[in-house]
Amino acid sequence: MRRLIVTMVVAAAAAMPTVASAQDAAAGQRVFNQCRACHTPDQGGRNGVGPNLWGIVGRPAASIEGFRYSANMRELAAGGLTWTEDRLRPYITNPKAVVPQGSMSFAGLRNEQQLNDLIAYLNTLK
């Protein structure tokens, strides 16, 4: 009987979807290629259409000197928005949901694994 219960528990656990996927920064660097049209990831790198993303995780929003942010992004920054993983995740998934009048034209990254990998990569930019 005990063996049957253990087998059932193991089978049930295997059938449950996983809540969190592993993060792979190397894969995230490849995902970042979608971002390169507008952003650079290099320390001291130039701004493009979008701001340089070196040190983005933990950085206050709209804080890159010389970059022209949308009024909506500046308002959120004045309200204390800081780019933590928890704040970046919904923004990268759907930028207009977080900054409705923002200037970022990217539609969003919906693939959960790519999102996890990209966040892992952005965490390496320190």
GROMACS .gro file of C-alpha atoms in nm:
model
  126
    1MET     CA    1   0.000   0.000   0.000
    2ARG     CA    2   0.279   0.241   0.091
    3ARG     CA    3   0.450   0.174  -0.243
    4LEU     CA    4   0.124   0.251  -0.426
    5ILE     CA    5   0.082   0.583  -0.244
    6VAL     CA    6   0.443   0.684  -0.315
    7THR     CA    7   0.399   0.593  -0.682
    8MET     CA    8   0.079   0.799  -0.702
    9VAL     CA    9   0.241   1.102  -0.538
   10VAL     CA   10   0.542   1.085  -0.771
   11ALA     CA   11   0.316   1.051  -1.076
   12ALA     CA   12   0.100   1.343  -0.966
   13ALA     CA   13   0.404   1.563  -0.907
   14ALA     CA   14   0.543   1.476  -1.250
   15ALA     CA   15   0.213   1.572  -1.414
   16MET     CA   16   0.199   1.916  -1.251
   17PRO     CA   17   0.332   2.207  -1.454
   18THR     CA   18   0.643   2.369  -1.317
   19VAL     CA   19   0.599   2.716  -1.177
   20ALA     CA   20   0.943   2.852  -1.249
   21SER     CA   21   1.166   2.771  -1.541
   22ALA     CA   22   1.541   2.767  -1.518
   23GLN     CA   23   1.714   3.081  -1.634
   24ASP     CA   24   1.994   3.064  -1.891
   25ALA     CA   25   2.189   3.388  -1.934
   26ALA     CA   26   2.365   3.261  -2.249
   27ALA     CA   27   2.027   3.190  -2.409
   28GLY     CA   28   1.911   3.530  -2.283
   29GLN     CA   29   2.199   3.696  -2.465
   30ARG     CA   30   2.064   3.543  -2.787
   31VAL     CA   31   1.712   3.666  -2.700
   32PHE     CA   32   1.864   4.013  -2.647
   33ASN     CA   33   1.940   4.022  -3.020
   34GLN     CA   34   1.576   4.132  -3.061
   35CYS     CA   35   1.656   4.432  -2.841
   36ARG     CA   36   1.978   4.535  -3.021
   37ALA     CA   37   1.792   4.733  -3.285
   38CYS     CA   38   1.726   4.997  -3.018
   39HIS     CA   39   1.944   4.918  -2.711
   40THR     CA   40   2.310   4.855  -2.636
   41PRO     CA   41   2.416   4.636  -2.342
   42ASP     CA   42   2.774   4.761  -2.303
   43GLN     CA   43   2.914   4.940  -2.001
   44GLY     CA   44   2.945   5.305  -2.102
   45GLY     CA   45   2.777   5.220  -2.432
   46ARG     CA   46   2.586   5.467  -2.639
   47ASN     CA   47   2.215   5.519  -2.631
   48GLY     CA   48   2.028   5.420  -2.943
   49VAL     CA   49   1.661   5.465  -3.012
   50GLY     CA   50   1.631   5.325  -2.658
   51PRO     CA   51   1.863   5.384  -2.363
   52ASN     CA   52   2.174   5.177  -2.291
   53LEU     CA   53   2.078   4.882  -2.071
   54TRP     CA   54   2.403   4.828  -1.878
   55GLY     CA   55   2.304   4.802  -1.511
   56ILE     CA   56   1.931   4.808  -1.586
   57VAL     CA   57   1.838   4.567  -1.305
   58GLY     CA   58   1.815   4.780  -0.993
   59ARG     CA   59   1.842   5.111  -1.179
   60PRO     CA   60   1.585   5.386  -1.134
   61ALA     CA   61   1.368   5.433  -1.443
   62ALA     CA   62   1.446   5.721  -1.680
   63SER     CA   63   1.788   5.777  -1.522
   64ILE     CA   64   2.028   5.767  -1.818
   65GLU     CA   65   2.169   6.114  -1.859
   66GLY     CA   66   2.111   6.260  -2.203
   67PHE     CA   67   1.844   6.013  -2.314
   68ARG     CA   68   1.507   6.162  -2.406
   69TYR     CA   69   1.243   5.957  -2.221
   70SER     CA   70   0.869   5.986  -2.283
   71ALA     CA   71   0.671   6.208  -2.049
   72ASN     CA   72   0.489   5.898  -1.922
   73MET     CA   73   0.818   5.725  -1.834
   74ARG     CA   74   0.945   6.038  -1.658
   75GLU     CA   75   0.623   6.052  -1.453
   76LEU     CA   76   0.665   5.689  -1.344
   77ALA     CA   77   1.028   5.756  -1.259
   78ALA     CA   78   0.927   6.056  -1.049
   79GLY     CA   79   0.691   5.820  -0.867
   80GLY     CA   80   0.985   5.596  -0.775
   81LEU     CA   81   0.982   5.328  -1.046
   82THR     CA   82   1.298   5.118  -1.024
   83TRP     CA   83   1.374   4.839  -1.271
   84THR     CA   84   1.375   4.532  -1.049
   85GLU     CA   85   1.319   4.185  -1.197
   86ASP     CA   86   0.957   4.206  -1.079
   87ARG     CA   87   0.909   4.536  -1.260
   88LEU     CA   88   1.102   4.441  -1.576
   89ARG     CA   89   0.906   4.120  -1.629
   90PRO     CA   90   0.566   4.282  -1.703
   91TYR     CA   91   0.734   4.566  -1.896
   92ILE     CA   92   0.921   4.332  -2.128
   93THR     CA   93   0.608   4.118  -2.167
   94ASN     CA   94   0.388   4.414  -2.264
   95PRO     CA   95   0.552   4.759  -2.249
   96LYS     CA   96   0.227   4.948  -2.317
   97ALA     CA   97   0.056   4.784  -2.019
   98VAL     CA   98   0.320   4.935  -1.787
   99VAL     CA   99   0.390   5.264  -1.968
  100PRO     CA  100   0.079   5.329  -2.181
  101GLN     CA  101   0.207   5.647  -2.346
  102GLY     CA  102   0.569   5.529  -2.360
  103SER     CA  103   0.774   5.546  -2.676
  104MET     CA  104   0.892   5.184  -2.679
  105SER     CA  105   0.748   5.028  -2.996
  106PHE     CA  106   0.835   4.667  -2.907
  107ALA     CA  107   0.514   4.462  -2.882
  108GLY     CA  108   0.645   4.244  -2.600
  109LEU     CA  109   0.807   3.909  -2.533
  110ARG     CA  110   0.540   3.650  -2.452
  111ASN     CA  111   0.753   3.332  -2.441
  112GLU     CA  112   0.806   3.259  -2.069
  113GLN     CA  113   1.137   3.074  -2.117
  114GLN     CA  114   1.279   3.351  -2.336
  115LEU     CA  115   1.163   3.605  -2.079
  116ASN     CA  116   1.335   3.414  -1.797
  117ASP     CA  117   1.653   3.384  -2.003
  118LEU     CA  118   1.650   3.752  -2.098
  119ILE     CA  119   1.607   3.856  -1.734
  120ALA     CA  120   1.901   3.630  -1.643
  121TYR     CA  121   2.111   3.799  -1.912
  122LEU     CA  122   2.011   4.149  -1.802
  123ASN     CA  123   2.123   4.052  -1.451
  124THR     CA  124   2.474   3.993  -1.588
  125LEU     CA  125   2.501   4.351  -1.713
  126LYS     CA  126   2.670   4.484  -1.397
   0.00000   0.00000   0.00000
